[in-house]
Amino acid sequence: MLEKIKQFKKIDAHSHVGHFGGWSNVSITPEELIRQMDEYNVEKAVICTFPIEESIAAVDQYPDRFIGAAWVNPMEKDAVSQIRSAVEDHGFKAVKLHPLSQSYLPNDECVFPIAQLARDLDIPLMIHTGHPPFSLPWSVAQLAERYPDVKMVMIHMGHGNGMYVQAAIDMAKKYSNLYLETSGMPMHTKIKEAYEQVGSDRIMWGLDAPFHHPTVEMQKAIVSGLSDKQLEDVFYNNVKKLLKL
């Protein structure tokens, strides 16, 4: 299984660098993440931090390995300017929103200027999903309905709750601008279901470093029942297309 895990070229659609205290108490430096990427044949990783400065420094230092997603709090006055600077000055290619950790709903009015800027810059929103009350798939879907020309990735595609996982798939089937990312989602069969029912180009693999180990996240996709050709989409092709890499 380990050799099969390493055979696929990969782009990690969602990870972090830095230290995370509190309940998780995990950390990873940019250099440690790159060593891990090399070990498991991961070509690039989309990274985000809050505040944004640590991911900016990592992307600037390792532009061939890291792709920036600008993690902002939309309730802060300078959120829009932070995103614009990250994109225009540092080559960031997405926006990260974490409604749960910063206590707002994805369809709150404070998010609208962020979505409008993402539309203007033609970059996707990557939104944490899977935890009540602030990050449920239905609220992300309401934002997707309001901004049909903005691509939105439901990070964790519902996370650990089977009801929310199914809701993420159902909402993505309803709204063509919704995409799914697999990290932290425990149901391997739902990866194949999403590939077949949502769209072969709208589900992508992520690690969510340093919270998860690569072999765990990779094995979920490999045992999902997808063919090797289909796994190439999940591991590599889909996020490359989404981010125009």
CSV table of C-alpha atoms in Angstrom, one decimal:
chain,number,residue,atom,x,y,z
A,1,MET,CA,0.0,0.0,0.0
A,2,LEU,CA,2.8,2.4,0.8
A,3,GLU,CA,4.3,2.0,-2.6
A,4,LYS,CA,1.0,2.7,-4.2
A,5,ILE,CA,0.6,5.8,-2.0
A,6,LYS,CA,3.9,7.1,-3.3
A,7,GLN,CA,3.3,6.4,-7.0
A,8,PHE,CA,0.8,9.1,-7.5
A,9,LYS,CA,2.0,12.6,-8.2
A,10,LYS,CA,0.0,14.9,-5.9
A,11,ILE,CA,-0.9,18.5,-5.2
A,12,ASP,CA,-2.1,19.1,-1.6
A,13,ALA,CA,-5.2,21.3,-1.8
A,14,HIS,CA,-5.1,22.4,1.8
A,15,SER,CA,-2.4,22.5,4.5
A,16,HIS,CA,-0.8,24.9,7.0
A,17,VAL,CA,2.6,25.8,8.4
A,18,GLY,CA,3.3,27.0,11.9
A,19,HIS,CA,2.3,26.0,15.5
A,20,PHE,CA,-1.3,25.4,16.6
A,21,GLY,CA,-1.8,25.3,20.3
A,22,GLY,CA,-4.9,24.7,22.4
A,23,TRP,CA,-6.6,21.4,21.8
A,24,SER,CA,-4.5,20.3,18.9
A,25,ASN,CA,-0.9,21.2,20.0
A,26,VAL,CA,0.7,20.4,16.7
A,27,SER,CA,3.2,22.2,14.5
A,28,ILE,CA,5.1,22.0,11.3
A,29,THR,CA,7.7,24.3,9.8
A,30,PRO,CA,7.8,25.0,6.0
A,31,GLU,CA,11.0,22.9,5.8
A,32,GLU,CA,9.4,20.0,7.6
A,33,LEU,CA,6.4,20.1,5.4
A,34,ILE,CA,8.6,20.1,2.3
A,35,ARG,CA,10.5,17.0,3.5
A,36,GLN,CA,7.2,15.3,4.1
A,37,MET,CA,6.0,16.3,0.6
A,38,ASP,CA,9.2,14.9,-0.9
A,39,GLU,CA,8.7,11.6,0.9
A,40,TYR,CA,5.2,11.1,-0.4
A,41,ASN,CA,5.5,12.5,-3.9
A,42,VAL,CA,3.6,15.8,-3.3
A,43,GLU,CA,4.7,18.4,-5.9
A,44,LYS,CA,3.1,21.4,-4.3
A,45,ALA,CA,0.9,22.3,-1.3
A,46,VAL,CA,-1.7,25.0,-0.9
A,47,ILE,CA,-1.0,26.6,2.5
A,48,CYS,CA,-2.8,29.1,4.7
A,49,THR,CA,-2.1,30.6,8.1
A,50,PHE,CA,-3.8,33.1,10.3
A,51,PRO,CA,-2.5,35.7,10.6
A,52,ILE,CA,-1.5,35.6,7.0
A,53,GLU,CA,2.2,36.8,7.4
A,54,GLU,CA,3.6,33.3,8.1
A,55,SER,CA,2.1,31.8,4.9
A,56,ILE,CA,3.4,34.9,2.9
A,57,ALA,CA,6.9,34.3,4.2
A,58,ALA,CA,6.7,30.6,3.3
A,59,VAL,CA,5.3,31.2,-0.2
A,60,ASP,CA,7.9,33.9,-0.8
A,61,GLN,CA,10.7,31.6,0.3
A,62,TYR,CA,9.5,28.5,-1.5
A,63,PRO,CA,7.4,29.6,-4.5
A,64,ASP,CA,8.0,26.4,-6.4
A,65,ARG,CA,6.5,24.3,-3.6
A,66,PHE,CA,3.9,26.4,-1.8
A,67,ILE,CA,0.7,28.0,-3.2
A,68,GLY,CA,-0.8,30.7,-1.0
A,69,ALA,CA,-4.5,30.8,0.1
A,70,ALA,CA,-5.1,34.1,1.8
A,71,TRP,CA,-6.7,33.3,5.2
A,72,VAL,CA,-8.6,36.4,6.4
A,73,ASN,CA,-11.2,37.3,8.9
A,74,PRO,CA,-13.9,39.1,6.9
A,75,MET,CA,-15.0,41.0,9.9
A,76,GLU,CA,-11.7,42.9,9.9
A,77,LYS,CA,-11.7,46.2,8.0
A,78,ASP,CA,-8.5,45.4,6.1
A,79,ALA,CA,-9.5,41.9,4.9
A,80,VAL,CA,-10.1,42.9,1.3
A,81,SER,CA,-6.8,44.8,1.1
A,82,GLN,CA,-5.0,41.8,2.7
A,83,ILE,CA,-6.3,39.5,0.0
A,84,ARG,CA,-5.5,41.9,-2.8
A,85,SER,CA,-1.9,42.4,-1.6
A,86,ALA,CA,-1.4,38.6,-1.2
A,87,VAL,CA,-2.6,38.0,-4.7
A,88,GLU,CA,-0.9,40.9,-6.5
A,89,ASP,CA,2.3,41.0,-4.5
A,90,HIS,CA,2.9,37.4,-3.5
A,91,GLY,CA,1.1,35.3,-6.1
A,92,PHE,CA,-1.5,33.8,-3.9
A,93,LYS,CA,-4.2,31.9,-5.8
A,94,ALA,CA,-7.1,31.5,-3.4
A,95,VAL,CA,-8.9,32.8,-0.4
A,96,LYS,CA,-9.3,30.8,2.8
A,97,LEU,CA,-12.3,31.4,5.2
A,98,HIS,CA,-12.7,29.6,8.5
A,99,PRO,CA,-16.2,30.6,9.8
A,100,LEU,CA,-16.0,28.3,12.7
A,101,SER,CA,-12.8,29.6,14.3
A,102,GLN,CA,-13.8,33.3,13.7
A,103,SER,CA,-17.5,33.0,14.5
A,104,TYR,CA,-19.4,34.1,11.4
A,105,LEU,CA,-21.6,32.3,8.9
A,106,PRO,CA,-20.4,31.7,5.3
A,107,ASN,CA,-23.5,33.6,4.0
A,108,ASP,CA,-23.1,36.6,6.4
A,109,GLU,CA,-23.0,40.0,4.8
A,110,CYS,CA,-19.4,40.4,6.0
A,111,VAL,CA,-18.4,37.7,3.5
A,112,PHE,CA,-20.0,39.4,0.5
A,113,PRO,CA,-17.0,41.9,-0.2
A,114,ILE,CA,-14.7,38.9,0.0
A,115,ALA,CA,-16.7,36.9,-2.5
A,116,GLN,CA,-17.0,39.9,-4.8
A,117,LEU,CA,-13.2,40.4,-4.8
A,118,ALA,CA,-12.7,36.6,-5.5
A,119,ARG,CA,-14.9,37.1,-8.5
A,120,ASP,CA,-13.0,40.1,-9.7
A,121,LEU,CA,-9.6,38.4,-9.2
A,122,ASP,CA,-11.0,35.1,-10.6
A,123,ILE,CA,-9.8,33.0,-7.7
A,124,PRO,CA,-11.7,30.4,-5.6
A,125,LEU,CA,-12.9,30.6,-2.0
A,126,MET,CA,-11.8,27.7,0.2
A,127,ILE,CA,-14.2,27.4,3.1
A,128,HIS,CA,-13.9,25.2,6.2
A,129,THR,CA,-17.1,23.1,6.5
A,130,GLY,CA,-18.5,20.5,8.9
A,131,HIS,CA,-19.0,22.1,12.3
A,132,PRO,CA,-22.1,23.8,13.7
A,133,PRO,CA,-23.2,26.4,14.0
A,134,PHE,CA,-20.9,28.4,11.8
A,135,SER,CA,-19.6,26.1,9.0
A,136,LEU,CA,-22.4,23.9,7.8
A,137,PRO,CA,-22.7,22.9,4.1
A,138,TRP,CA,-26.1,24.5,3.8
A,139,SER,CA,-24.7,28.0,4.7
A,140,VAL,CA,-21.9,27.6,2.2
A,141,ALA,CA,-24.5,26.6,-0.5
A,142,GLN,CA,-26.4,29.8,0.2
A,143,LEU,CA,-23.2,31.8,-0.5
A,144,ALA,CA,-22.7,29.7,-3.7
A,145,GLU,CA,-26.2,30.5,-4.8
A,146,ARG,CA,-25.6,34.2,-4.3
A,147,TYR,CA,-22.3,34.2,-6.2
A,148,PRO,CA,-22.7,31.5,-8.9
A,149,ASP,CA,-19.7,32.7,-10.8
A,150,VAL,CA,-17.3,32.3,-7.8
A,151,LYS,CA,-15.8,28.8,-7.4
A,152,MET,CA,-16.0,27.6,-3.7
A,153,VAL,CA,-14.2,24.6,-2.2
A,154,MET,CA,-15.9,23.0,0.8
A,155,ILE,CA,-12.8,22.1,2.8
A,156,HIS,CA,-13.2,18.8,4.6
A,157,MET,CA,-16.5,18.2,2.7
A,158,GLY,CA,-18.5,18.0,5.9
A,159,HIS,CA,-15.7,16.7,8.1
A,160,GLY,CA,-16.4,14.0,10.6
A,161,ASN,CA,-20.2,13.9,10.7
A,162,GLY,CA,-21.9,11.7,8.1
A,163,MET,CA,-24.9,13.9,7.8
A,164,TYR,CA,-22.7,16.9,7.0
A,165,VAL,CA,-20.6,14.8,4.5
A,166,GLN,CA,-23.8,13.9,2.7
A,167,ALA,CA,-25.0,17.5,2.8
A,168,ALA,CA,-21.8,18.7,1.3
A,169,ILE,CA,-22.2,16.2,-1.6
A,170,ASP,CA,-25.9,17.1,-2.0
A,171,MET,CA,-25.1,20.8,-2.1
A,172,ALA,CA,-22.3,20.4,-4.6
A,173,LYS,CA,-24.7,18.4,-6.8
A,174,LYS,CA,-27.1,21.3,-6.7
A,175,TYR,CA,-24.6,24.1,-7.3
A,176,SER,CA,-22.0,23.7,-10.0
A,177,ASN,CA,-19.6,26.2,-8.5
A,178,LEU,CA,-19.1,24.1,-5.3
A,179,TYR,CA,-16.1,21.8,-5.1
A,180,LEU,CA,-15.1,19.3,-2.4
A,181,GLU,CA,-11.8,18.7,-0.6
A,182,THR,CA,-11.2,15.4,1.3
A,183,SER,CA,-9.0,16.1,4.3
A,184,GLY,CA,-10.4,15.0,7.7
A,185,MET,CA,-13.4,13.3,6.1
A,186,PRO,CA,-13.4,9.7,7.3
A,187,MET,CA,-15.7,8.0,4.8
A,188,HIS,CA,-13.6,6.7,1.9
A,189,THR,CA,-16.7,5.6,-0.1
A,190,LYS,CA,-17.9,9.2,-0.2
A,191,ILE,CA,-14.8,10.1,-2.3
A,192,LYS,CA,-15.9,7.8,-5.1
A,193,GLU,CA,-19.6,8.9,-4.7
A,194,ALA,CA,-18.6,12.6,-5.1
A,195,TYR,CA,-16.4,11.8,-8.1
A,196,GLU,CA,-19.2,10.0,-9.8
A,197,GLN,CA,-22.2,12.2,-8.7
A,198,VAL,CA,-20.8,15.7,-8.2
A,199,GLY,CA,-18.3,15.7,-11.1
A,200,SER,CA,-14.9,14.1,-11.9
A,201,ASP,CA,-13.3,17.5,-11.8
A,202,ARG,CA,-14.8,18.8,-8.6
A,203,ILE,CA,-13.3,16.7,-5.8
A,204,MET,CA,-9.7,17.1,-4.7
A,205,TRP,CA,-7.3,15.6,-2.2
A,206,GLY,CA,-5.9,17.6,0.8
A,207,LEU,CA,-3.7,16.7,3.8
A,208,ASP,CA,-4.5,19.5,6.3
A,209,ALA,CA,-1.0,19.3,7.7
A,210,PRO,CA,0.0,19.3,10.5
A,211,PHE,CA,-3.3,17.8,11.8
A,212,HIS,CA,-3.2,14.6,9.7
A,213,HIS,CA,-0.6,12.1,8.5
A,214,PRO,CA,-0.1,11.8,4.8
A,215,THR,CA,-0.5,8.0,4.7
A,216,VAL,CA,-3.9,8.3,6.4
A,217,GLU,CA,-5.3,10.9,4.0
A,218,MET,CA,-3.8,9.3,0.9
A,219,GLN,CA,-5.1,5.8,1.8
A,220,LYS,CA,-8.7,7.0,2.0
A,221,ALA,CA,-8.6,8.0,-1.6
A,222,ILE,CA,-6.7,4.9,-2.8
A,223,VAL,CA,-9.2,2.5,-1.1
A,224,SER,CA,-12.3,4.5,-2.3
A,225,GLY,CA,-12.8,2.3,-5.3
A,226,LEU,CA,-11.6,4.8,-7.9
A,227,SER,CA,-9.4,3.6,-10.8
A,228,ASP,CA,-5.8,4.8,-11.0
A,229,LYS,CA,-6.8,7.3,-13.8
A,230,GLN,CA,-9.6,8.7,-11.6
A,231,LEU,CA,-7.2,8.9,-8.6
A,232,GLU,CA,-4.9,11.1,-10.8
A,233,ASP,CA,-7.8,13.6,-11.0
A,234,VAL,CA,-8.4,13.6,-7.3
A,235,PHE,CA,-4.7,13.7,-6.3
A,236,TYR,CA,-3.4,16.2,-9.0
A,237,ASN,CA,-5.4,17.2,-12.0
A,238,ASN,CA,-8.4,18.8,-10.4
A,239,VAL,CA,-6.7,21.3,-8.0
A,240,LYS,CA,-4.2,22.1,-10.8
A,241,LYS,CA,-7.1,23.0,-13.1
A,242,LEU,CA,-9.0,25.0,-10.4
A,243,LEU,CA,-6.0,27.1,-9.4
A,244,LYS,CA,-4.7,27.4,-13.0
A,245,LEU,CA,-1.3,26.0,-12.2
